Short mmCIF file of C-alpha atoms and ligand atoms in Angstrom, two decimals:
data_model
loop_
_atom_site.label_atom_id
_atom_site.label_comp_id
_atom_site.label_asym_id
_atom_site.label_seq_id
_atom_site.Cartn_x
_atom_site.Cartn_y
_atom_site.Cartn_z
CA UNK M 1180 -0.12 0.08 -0.24
CA UNK M 1181 1.22 3.37 -0.89
CA UNK M 1182 -0.13 5.99 1.64
CA UNK M 1183 -0.93 8.99 -0.51
CA UNK M 1184 -1.82 12.19 1.41
CA UNK M 1185 -3.40 15.12 -0.48
CA UNK M 1186 -3.17 18.15 1.78
CA UNK M 1187 -5.72 20.98 0.85
CA UNK M 1188 -8.92 20.77 -1.23
CA UNK M 1189 -7.66 23.32 -3.84
CA UNK M 1190 -8.17 23.61 -7.34
CA UNK M 1191 -5.44 21.22 -8.53
CA UNK M 1192 -6.55 18.50 -6.29
CA UNK M 1193 -10.07 18.47 -7.76
CA UNK M 1194 -8.22 17.04 -10.84
CA UNK M 1195 -6.50 14.51 -8.68
CA UNK M 1196 -9.79 13.40 -6.98
CA UNK M 1197 -11.10 13.10 -10.53
CA UNK M 1198 -8.35 11.09 -11.85
CA UNK M 1199 -8.30 8.76 -8.78
CA UNK M 1200 -12.00 8.23 -9.34
CA UNK M 1201 -11.48 7.40 -13.08
CA UNK M 1202 -8.66 5.01 -11.95
CA UNK M 1203 -11.08 3.37 -9.57
CA UNK M 1204 -13.85 2.86 -12.03
CA UNK M 1205 -11.39 1.45 -14.76
CA UNK M 1206 -9.78 -0.86 -12.41
CA UNK M 1207 -6.48 1.02 -12.83
CA UNK M 1208 -3.59 1.25 -10.35
CA UNK M 1209 -4.38 -0.34 -6.96
CA UNK M 1210 -2.56 -0.41 -3.65
CA UNK M 1211 -3.07 3.30 -2.93
CA UNK M 1212 -4.51 4.36 0.30
CA UNK M 1213 -5.40 7.93 -0.25
CA UNK M 1214 -6.54 10.73 2.13
CA UNK M 1215 -7.46 14.30 1.78
CA UNK M 1216 -6.94 16.58 4.50
CA UNK M 1217 -8.75 19.98 4.36
CA UNK M 1218 -10.53 22.17 6.92
CA UNK M 1219 -13.77 22.36 5.20
CA UNK M 1220 -16.20 19.90 3.38
CA UNK M 1221 -16.55 22.74 0.85
CA UNK M 1222 -14.16 24.32 -1.70
CA UNK M 1223 -15.27 27.95 -2.24
CA UNK M 1224 -14.42 29.12 -5.63
CA UNK M 1225 -12.78 32.42 -5.59
CA UNK M 1226 -13.57 33.27 -9.18
CA UNK M 1227 -17.35 33.54 -8.16
CA UNK M 1228 -16.62 35.57 -4.87
CA UNK M 1229 -17.12 38.94 -6.43
CA UNK M 1230 -20.31 37.95 -8.03
CA UNK M 1231 -21.39 36.46 -4.57
CA UNK M 1232 -20.74 39.70 -2.93
CA UNK M 1233 -22.71 41.69 -5.48
CA UNK M 1234 -25.70 39.50 -4.83
CA UNK M 1235 -25.63 37.47 -8.27
CA UNK M 1236 -24.99 34.18 -6.70
CA UNK M 1237 -25.90 32.18 -3.62
CA UNK M 1238 -23.22 30.64 -1.46
CA UNK M 1239 -24.44 27.16 -2.65
CA UNK M 1240 -23.69 28.27 -6.19
CA UNK M 1241 -20.17 29.07 -5.77
CA UNK M 1242 -18.69 26.28 -3.74
CA UNK M 1243 -17.89 22.61 -4.52
CA UNK M 1244 -18.79 19.80 -2.05
CA UNK M 1245 -15.65 17.62 -1.61
CA UNK M 1246 -17.49 14.81 0.07
CA UNK M 1247 -18.97 13.06 -2.97
CA UNK M 1248 -15.82 13.69 -4.94
CA UNK M 1249 -13.67 12.09 -2.19
CA UNK M 1250 -16.20 9.21 -1.89
CA UNK M 1251 -16.22 8.68 -5.83
CA UNK M 1252 -12.39 8.47 -5.62
CA UNK M 1253 -12.28 6.16 -2.73
CA UNK M 1254 -10.25 8.96 -0.76
CA UNK M 1255 -10.77 9.10 2.98
CA UNK M 1256 -11.66 12.71 3.86
CA UNK M 1257 -10.36 14.23 7.13
CA UNK M 1258 -11.69 17.64 8.05
CA UNK M 1259 -8.62 19.15 9.80
CA UNK M 1260 -5.67 21.54 8.96
CA UNK M 1261 -2.06 20.70 8.53
CA UNK M 1262 -0.40 22.67 11.23
CA UNK M 1263 3.16 21.28 10.90
CA UNK M 1264 5.28 18.95 8.89
CA UNK M 1265 8.49 17.01 9.19
CA UNK M 1266 9.74 16.46 5.73
CA UNK M 1267 12.70 14.37 6.79
CA UNK M 1268 10.36 12.03 8.62
CA UNK M 1269 7.51 12.04 6.00
CA UNK M 1270 5.08 13.25 8.64
CA UNK M 1271 2.35 15.74 8.79
CA UNK M 1272 0.98 17.24 12.19
CA UNK M 1273 -2.62 18.24 12.02
CA UNK M 1274 -4.34 21.02 14.08
CA UNK M 1275 -6.13 18.29 16.22
CA UNK M 1276 -2.65 16.92 17.16
CA UNK M 1277 -2.95 13.86 14.82
CA UNK M 1278 0.37 12.92 13.27
CA UNK M 1279 -0.08 11.40 9.80
CA UNK M 1280 2.84 9.50 7.99
CA UNK M 1281 2.81 9.46 4.07
CA UNK M 1282 4.72 7.60 1.39
CA UNK M 1283 3.68 10.22 -1.13
CA UNK M 1284 2.44 13.85 -0.37
CA UNK M 1285 0.77 16.41 -2.70
CA UNK M 1286 0.34 19.97 -1.22
CA UNK M 1287 -2.41 22.04 -2.61
CA UNK M 1288 -2.95 24.36 0.38
CA UNK M 1289 -3.07 27.72 -1.28
CA UNK M 1290 -1.70 30.89 0.35
CA UNK M 1291 -2.75 33.48 2.95
CA UNK M 1292 -3.28 37.25 2.57
CA UNK M 1293 -0.40 39.14 3.78
CA UNK M 1294 -1.85 41.44 6.48
CA UNK M 1295 1.60 42.57 7.72
CA UNK M 1296 1.40 46.39 8.83
CA UNK M 1297 -2.33 46.14 9.51
CA UNK M 1298 -2.41 44.44 12.87
CA UNK M 1299 -3.50 47.59 14.60
CA UNK M 1300 -6.85 47.31 12.99
CA UNK M 1301 -7.74 44.33 14.96
CA UNK M 1302 -11.44 43.17 14.24
CA UNK M 1303 -11.82 45.89 11.52
CA UNK M 1304 -9.46 43.89 9.31
CA UNK M 1305 -11.04 41.47 6.96
CA UNK M 1306 -8.26 39.68 4.92
CA UNK M 1307 -9.30 38.07 1.49
CA UNK M 1308 -7.92 34.71 2.53
CA UNK M 1309 -8.45 32.22 4.11
CA UNK M 1310 -11.57 32.34 1.77
CA UNK M 1311 -13.69 30.36 4.04
CA UNK M 1312 -13.22 33.08 6.85
CA UNK M 1313 -14.08 35.90 4.32
CA UNK M 1314 -17.34 34.12 3.00
CA UNK M 1315 -18.37 33.86 6.77
CA UNK M 1316 -17.45 37.58 7.71
CA UNK M 1317 -18.78 39.46 4.67
CA UNK M 1318 -22.59 38.99 5.61
CA UNK M 1319 -21.60 40.36 9.10
CA UNK M 1320 -19.80 43.46 7.47
CA UNK M 1321 -23.10 44.25 5.40
CA UNK M 1322 -25.32 43.69 8.44
CA UNK M 1323 -23.19 46.16 10.27
CA UNK M 1324 -23.03 48.62 7.33
CA UNK M 1325 -26.89 48.60 7.19
CA UNK M 1326 -26.98 49.79 10.65
CA UNK M 1327 -24.45 52.50 10.41
CA UNK M 1328 -24.68 55.83 8.99
CA UNK M 1329 -22.00 57.11 6.58
CA UNK M 1330 -20.31 53.50 6.64
CA UNK M 1331 -16.79 53.60 5.32
CA UNK M 1332 -15.11 50.49 3.71
CA UNK M 1333 -11.53 50.57 2.53
CA UNK M 1334 -10.22 47.93 0.27
CA UNK M 1335 -6.34 47.80 0.09
CA UNK M 1336 -4.87 46.26 -2.95
CA UNK M 1337 -4.85 47.29 -6.47
CA UNK M 1338 -4.74 43.98 -8.16
CA UNK M 1339 -7.48 42.13 -9.69
CA UNK M 1340 -8.93 40.88 -6.47
CA UNK M 1341 -8.91 44.26 -4.88
CA UNK M 1342 -10.55 45.95 -7.84
CA UNK M 1343 -13.23 43.20 -8.15
CA UNK M 1344 -14.01 43.27 -4.53
CA UNK M 1345 -14.23 47.13 -4.35
CA UNK M 1346 -16.62 47.17 -7.32
CA UNK M 1347 -18.64 44.25 -5.93
CA UNK M 1348 -18.85 45.96 -2.27
CA UNK M 1349 -20.04 49.23 -3.86
CA UNK M 1350 -22.78 47.28 -5.98
CA UNK M 1351 -23.83 45.51 -2.96
CA UNK M 1352 -24.10 48.50 -0.96
CA UNK M 1353 -26.24 50.20 -3.53
CA UNK M 1354 -28.56 47.16 -3.74
CA UNK M 1355 -29.06 47.14 0.08
CA UNK M 1356 -29.64 50.69 0.30
CA UNK M 1357 -26.61 51.20 2.51
CA UNK M 1358 -25.39 54.98 3.17
CA UNK M 1359 -21.83 54.14 2.59
CA UNK M 1360 -18.65 54.91 0.76
CA UNK M 1361 -15.81 52.64 -0.59
CA UNK M 1362 -12.32 53.55 -1.16
CA UNK M 1363 -9.66 51.59 -2.95
CA UNK M 1364 -5.93 51.84 -2.17
CA UNK M 1365 -3.45 50.79 -4.76
CA UNK M 1366 0.34 50.64 -3.77
CA UNK M 1367 3.34 52.07 -5.79
CA UNK M 1368 2.91 49.08 -8.18
CA UNK M 1369 -0.43 50.76 -9.43
CA UNK M 1370 -3.59 49.55 -10.48
CA UNK M 1371 -3.74 46.01 -12.03
CA UNK M 1372 -0.09 45.49 -12.42
CA UNK M 1373 0.71 43.07 -15.22
CA UNK M 1374 -2.51 43.94 -17.25
CA UNK M 1375 -2.50 46.12 -20.33
CA UNK M 1376 -3.03 49.90 -20.32
CA UNK M 1377 -6.41 49.36 -21.77
CA UNK M 1378 -7.68 47.07 -19.01
CA UNK M 1379 -6.40 49.62 -16.33
CA UNK M 1380 -8.27 52.45 -18.35
CA UNK M 1381 -11.39 50.30 -18.31
CA UNK M 1382 -11.11 49.52 -14.75
CA UNK M 1383 -10.63 53.28 -13.73
CA UNK M 1384 -13.67 54.20 -15.55
CA UNK M 1385 -15.67 51.56 -13.76
CA UNK M 1386 -14.25 52.78 -10.32
CA UNK M 1387 -15.30 56.43 -11.25
CA UNK M 1388 -18.82 55.40 -12.44
CA UNK M 1389 -19.35 53.43 -9.20
CA UNK M 1390 -18.18 56.53 -7.05
CA UNK M 1391 -15.17 54.65 -5.56
CA UNK M 1392 -12.21 56.84 -4.68
CA UNK M 1393 -8.78 55.50 -5.74
CA UNK M 1394 -5.73 56.36 -3.73
CA UNK M 1395 -2.20 55.59 -4.80
CA UNK M 1396 -0.24 55.13 -1.57
CA UNK M 1397 1.22 52.73 0.66
CA UNK M 1398 -1.38 51.78 3.27
CA UNK M 1399 -0.89 50.81 6.97
CA UNK M 1400 -3.38 50.02 9.62
CA UNK M 1401 -4.27 52.15 12.52
CA UNK M 1402 -6.87 51.38 15.27
CA UNK M 1403 -9.72 53.28 13.35
CA UNK M 1404 -8.67 53.34 9.76
CA UNK M 1405 -5.78 53.47 7.22
CA UNK M 1406 -2.80 55.65 7.15
CA UNK M 1407 -1.67 56.73 3.47
CA UNK M 1408 1.99 57.22 2.82
CA UNK M 1409 2.38 58.88 -0.48
CA UNK M 1410 6.23 58.76 -0.32
CA UNK M 1411 6.72 62.05 1.28
CA UNK M 1412 10.15 62.47 2.79
CA UNK M 1413 10.62 61.14 6.51
CA UNK M 1414 9.87 63.54 9.13
CA UNK M 1415 6.79 64.97 7.51
CA UNK M 1416 3.97 62.88 8.88
CA UNK M 1417 1.09 62.92 9.90
CA UNK M 1418 0.17 60.89 6.82
CA UNK M 1419 -3.28 61.49 5.55
CA UNK M 1420 -5.69 59.27 7.03
CA UNK M 1421 -8.82 57.43 5.83
CA UNK M 1422 -11.16 56.49 8.64
CA UNK M 1423 -12.82 52.97 8.10
CA UNK M 1424 -15.36 50.87 9.87
CA UNK M 1425 -13.80 48.08 7.91
CA UNK M 1426 -10.79 47.40 5.87
CA UNK M 1427 -10.63 44.39 3.31
CA UNK M 1428 -6.94 43.43 2.76
CA UNK M 1429 -6.37 42.18 -0.83
CA UNK M 1430 -2.86 42.80 -0.39
CA UNK M 1431 -1.24 39.83 -2.04
CA UNK M 1432 -0.25 36.34 -0.91
CA UNK M 1433 2.18 34.95 1.72
CA UNK M 1434 2.85 31.08 2.27
CA UNK M 1435 1.37 29.18 5.11
CA UNK M 1436 3.46 29.80 8.09
CA UNK M 1437 4.12 25.99 8.98
CA UNK M 1438 5.99 25.49 5.71
CA UNK M 1439 8.88 27.57 7.13
CA UNK M 1440 9.66 24.77 9.69
CA UNK M 1441 8.76 21.75 7.30
CA UNK M 1442 12.33 21.02 6.23
CA UNK M 1443 11.28 21.41 2.57
CA UNK M 1444 13.27 23.32 0.14
CA UNK M 1445 11.58 26.84 -0.24
CA UNK M 1446 12.19 29.80 -2.28
CA UNK M 1447 13.19 33.20 -1.00
CA UNK M 1448 9.71 34.13 -0.29
CA UNK M 1449 8.82 30.77 1.71
CA UNK M 1450 6.83 28.80 -0.96
CA UNK M 1451 7.69 25.16 -1.88
CA UNK M 1452 10.39 25.03 -4.62
CA UNK M 1453 9.25 22.69 -7.36
CA UNK M 1454 10.40 21.70 -10.77
CA UNK M 1455 8.58 21.51 -13.99
CA UNK M 1456 6.92 18.36 -12.86
CA UNK M 1457 5.77 20.07 -9.56
CA UNK M 1458 7.82 17.87 -7.75
CA UNK M 1459 9.86 19.33 -4.51
CA UNK M 1460 13.30 20.27 -5.35
CA UNK M 1461 14.47 18.85 -1.97
CA UNK M 1462 12.02 15.84 -1.33
CA UNK M 1463 11.13 13.65 -4.19
CA UNK M 1464 8.02 12.18 -2.39
CA UNK M 1465 6.49 15.50 -2.13
CA UNK M 1466 4.61 17.43 -4.91
CA UNK M 1467 2.95 20.78 -4.81
CA UNK M 1468 0.65 22.85 -7.05
CA UNK M 1469 -1.24 26.11 -6.93
CA UNK M 1470 -0.51 29.16 -4.85
CA UNK M 1471 1.69 27.34 -2.14
CA UNK M 1472 4.35 26.35 -4.87
CA UNK M 1473 7.09 28.30 -6.67
CA UNK M 1474 8.25 26.92 -9.95
CA UNK M 1475 12.14 27.37 -10.10
CA UNK M 1476 12.27 26.91 -14.05
CA UNK M 1477 9.82 29.61 -15.01
CA UNK M 1478 8.00 32.70 -13.69
CA UNK M 1479 4.43 31.72 -12.89
CA UNK M 1480 1.68 34.00 -11.48
CA UNK M 1481 -0.13 32.94 -8.41
CA UNK M 1482 -3.48 32.30 -9.97
CA UNK M 1483 -6.36 29.94 -10.06
CA UNK M 1484 -5.77 29.45 -13.76
CA UNK M 1485 -2.53 27.76 -13.14
CA UNK M 1486 -3.60 25.82 -10.16
CA UNK M 1487 -6.47 24.52 -12.22
CA UNK M 1488 -4.30 23.70 -15.29
CA UNK M 1489 -1.54 22.06 -13.30
CA UNK M 1490 -4.13 19.64 -11.74
CA UNK M 1491 -4.13 17.15 -14.46
CA UNK M 1492 -0.39 17.04 -14.53
CA UNK M 1493 -0.14 16.70 -10.87
CA UNK M 1494 -2.57 13.85 -10.93
CA UNK M 1495 -0.58 12.04 -13.73
CA UNK M 1496 2.71 12.47 -11.80
CA UNK M 1497 1.25 11.20 -8.45
CA UNK M 1498 0.03 8.04 -10.19
CA UNK M 1499 3.27 7.77 -12.34
CA UNK M 1500 5.43 8.01 -9.23
CA UNK M 1501 3.58 5.06 -7.66
CA UNK M 1502 3.78 3.05 -10.78
CA UNK M 1503 7.45 4.05 -11.38
CA UNK M 1504 6.48 5.61 -14.70
CA UNK M 1505 7.87 8.77 -16.32
CA UNK M 1506 6.58 12.13 -15.00
CA UNK M 1507 5.36 14.88 -17.45
CA UNK M 1508 5.74 18.74 -16.98
CA UNK M 1509 3.28 21.58 -16.68
CA UNK M 1510 4.17 24.14 -19.34
CA UNK M 1511 2.34 27.31 -18.21
CA UNK M 1512 0.86 29.35 -21.21
CA UNK M 1513 2.67 32.60 -21.77
CA UNK M 1514 -0.66 34.55 -21.12
CA UNK M 1515 -3.97 33.63 -19.31
CA UNK M 1516 -7.42 35.19 -19.90
CA UNK M 1517 -8.54 37.07 -17.07
CA UNK M 1518 -12.39 38.00 -16.60
CA UNK M 1519 -12.84 40.63 -13.95
CA UNK M 1520 -16.37 41.40 -12.52
CA UNK M 1521 -17.17 44.88 -12.26
CA UNK M 1522 -20.23 45.07 -9.84
CA UNK M 1523 -23.45 44.87 -11.78
CA UNK M 1524 -23.55 41.92 -14.40
CA UNK M 1525 -20.70 43.40 -16.35
CA UNK M 1526 -17.12 42.30 -16.64
CA UNK M 1527 -13.75 43.35 -18.29
CA UNK M 1528 -11.77 40.70 -20.32
CA UNK M 1529 -7.96 40.86 -20.18
CA UNK M 1530 -5.71 38.75 -22.33
CA UNK M 1531 -2.31 40.11 -23.04
CA UNK M 1532 -2.70 43.38 -24.89
CA UNK M 1533 -6.41 42.67 -25.69
CA UNK M 1534 -9.27 43.79 -23.67
CA UNK M 1535 -13.06 44.05 -23.91
CA UNK M 1536 -15.95 45.03 -21.59
CA UNK M 1537 -19.68 44.68 -21.21
CA UNK M 1538 -22.55 42.50 -20.17
CA UNK M 1539 -21.37 39.80 -22.79
CA UNK M 1540 -18.15 39.43 -20.95
CA UNK M 1541 -20.08 38.89 -17.61
CA UNK M 1542 -22.17 36.11 -19.51
CA UNK M 1543 -19.03 34.67 -20.82
CA UNK M 1544 -17.50 34.69 -17.32
CA UNK M 1545 -20.72 33.24 -15.74
CA UNK M 1546 -20.85 30.42 -18.25
CA UNK M 1547 -17.21 29.44 -17.39
CA UNK M 1548 -17.62 29.73 -13.84
CA UNK M 1549 -20.88 27.86 -13.42
CA UNK M 1550 -19.48 25.00 -15.85
CA UNK M 1551 -16.42 24.63 -13.47
CA UNK M 1552 -18.75 24.19 -10.40
CA UNK M 1553 -21.15 21.94 -12.33
CA UNK M 1554 -18.14 19.73 -13.41
CA UNK M 1555 -17.59 18.95 -9.67
CA UNK M 1556 -20.99 18.91 -8.60
CA UNK M 1557 -22.40 15.90 -6.46
CA UNK M 1558 -24.55 14.93 -9.44
CA UNK M 1559 -21.52 14.70 -11.71
CA UNK M 1560 -19.53 12.92 -9.10
CA UNK M 1561 -22.28 10.18 -8.33
CA UNK M 1562 -23.18 9.75 -12.20
CA UNK M 1563 -19.44 9.84 -13.11
CA UNK M 1564 -20.08 12.39 -15.60
CA UNK M 1565 -17.59 14.88 -14.02
CA UNK M 1566 -14.92 12.45 -14.80
CA UNK M 1567 -15.54 12.12 -18.73
C1 FAD P 2403 -11.46 37.69 -4.85
C2 FAD P 2403 -10.42 36.88 -5.67
C3 FAD P 2403 -10.74 36.56 -7.00
C4 FAD P 2403 -9.89 35.83 -7.64
N1 FAD P 2403 -10.15 35.64 -8.99
C5 FAD P 2403 -9.31 34.73 -9.79
C6 FAD P 2403 -9.70 34.62 -11.26
O1 FAD P 2403 -10.69 35.13 -11.65
N2 FAD P 2403 -8.74 33.96 -11.90
C7 FAD P 2403 -7.57 33.27 -11.20
O2 FAD P 2403 -6.91 32.77 -12.00
N3 FAD P 2403 -7.33 33.55 -10.07
C8 FAD P 2403 -8.12 34.29 -9.19
N4 FAD P 2403 -7.88 34.47 -7.92
C9 FAD P 2403 -6.71 33.85 -7.34
C10 FAD P 2403 -7.17 32.45 -6.90
O3 FAD P 2403 -8.02 32.42 -5.85
C11 FAD P 2403 -5.83 31.66 -6.40
O4 FAD P 2403 -4.89 31.88 -7.14
C12 FAD P 2403 -6.30 30.05 -6.25
O5 FAD P 2403 -7.26 30.03 -5.40
C13 FAD P 2403 -5.13 29.16 -5.92
O6 FAD P 2403 -5.58 27.93 -5.90
P1 FAD P 2403 -5.02 26.89 -4.96
O7 FAD P 2403 -5.56 25.56 -5.21
O8 FAD P 2403 -3.57 27.02 -4.72
O9 FAD P 2403 -5.47 27.23 -3.52
P2 FAD P 2403 -7.00 27.47 -2.92
O10 FAD P 2403 -7.88 27.56 -4.02
O11 FAD P 2403 -6.86 28.61 -1.93
O12 FAD P 2403 -7.33 25.99 -1.97
C14 FAD P 2403 -6.38 25.79 -0.98
C15 FAD P 2403 -7.08 24.83 -0.11
O13 FAD P 2403 -6.42 24.24 0.79
C16 FAD P 2403 -7.09 24.38 2.17
N5 FAD P 2403 -6.20 24.57 3.10
C17 FAD P 2403 -5.68 25.93 3.48
N6 FAD P 2403 -4.83 25.76 4.53
C18 FAD P 2403 -4.86 24.36 4.99
C19 FAD P 2403 -4.01 23.65 5.83
N7 FAD P 2403 -3.18 24.11 6.77
N8 FAD P 2403 -4.20 22.17 5.73
C20 FAD P 2403 -5.10 21.69 4.87
N9 FAD P 2403 -5.73 22.36 3.89
C21 FAD P 2403 -5.62 23.67 3.89
C22 FAD P 2403 -8.08 25.48 1.78
O14 FAD P 2403 -9.37 25.17 2.70
C23 FAD P 2403 -8.47 25.13 0.32
O15 FAD P 2403 -9.37 24.10 0.28
C24 FAD P 2403 -8.72 35.25 -7.08
C25 FAD P 2403 -8.45 35.49 -5.76
C26 FAD P 2403 -9.43 36.22 -5.12
C27 FAD P 2403 -9.06 36.47 -3.60
#
């Protein structure tokens, strides 16, 4: 028996579950005792989060139930979190205190929001990740906003997530009749870094139309809001301040803390260093995909697109390792399509230098997102159709 542990129910592991189920139904490789360790029975889909905030989706529409997928794959599901790892001893320590030994390990545990510099905000701070926490806390924020006059929400982070969340929040406030204001703070790297100038212009227009004030500054947390550092010389504070009832941090990713003491080879930022086959550079019995890994051979953005597309390669490589067969590589495409929701049922498409915008882009995004969820629905898992 090979003890295979899948840590995290992330995007890439959905493909691994799919492949293990296929393998089971076709009587493929045997002798695998597989376990999935993840804190929740549901995998929330970040691509639909802005649409959920804006009120276009129910929670049930934007999450995947991992239980039928694990059952169809013959994988034991443990609802717990990895809290520590000893790569030398091939052991994981779970938050419950349980120690789990593996022969082969696959990590798809994602990343956290980097909230460094915002600690002073205490309970006013709402980080984007972990996503489960965000989904749980957003309704509370909305309820608080409904009971507060001149409610002030600040979103920090000028990347795609920050822009989408600010626009979605503004739309939600409008729908709920909330007397509120939304500000967006983008740091020195600007609005939508990595996207073409046309995409940035379209997003700026959407922000203006929605009445969102955009600030270009370095933000830090204070007890009752945000301080904005516009790069003025030292000794010239106080910095301008943005009072806020709540601050959403969409400030970029950081690796999960326990990786630091795992013994795994990490890159300079603390992510698991992997090769083109998504195999750990230091421990050949460990694979990693999605936000938690750092490819050493190419520059690859941390995005759901890569986590999803690396999934089938990861699945192949795990089974090939067990069977002693050759591994394959995941070649990231030079550019990915991003569809950014802009509040009402509209979206911006960004693909290299090309961009477009409108209701039809939203319908396109909606079709893609819904079909992703449908592919991993309980009906598809039990009928086997999601594994076609
Ligand atoms: C608002 C928003 C919108 C986005 N939109 C897009 C988009 O349109 N397109 C795009 O490409 N990217 C998008 N992204 C980025 C995308 O969310 C991530 O890149 C993607 O989720 C990474 O997938 P993953 O599988 O690595 O991790 P995740 O999807 O985060 O999955 C990680 C899994 O691991 C579990 N886990 C976490 N910690 C532990 C632990 N200690 N032990 C065990 N399990 C654990 C989690 O519960 C989860 O199931 C968006 C991000 C945000 C915040």
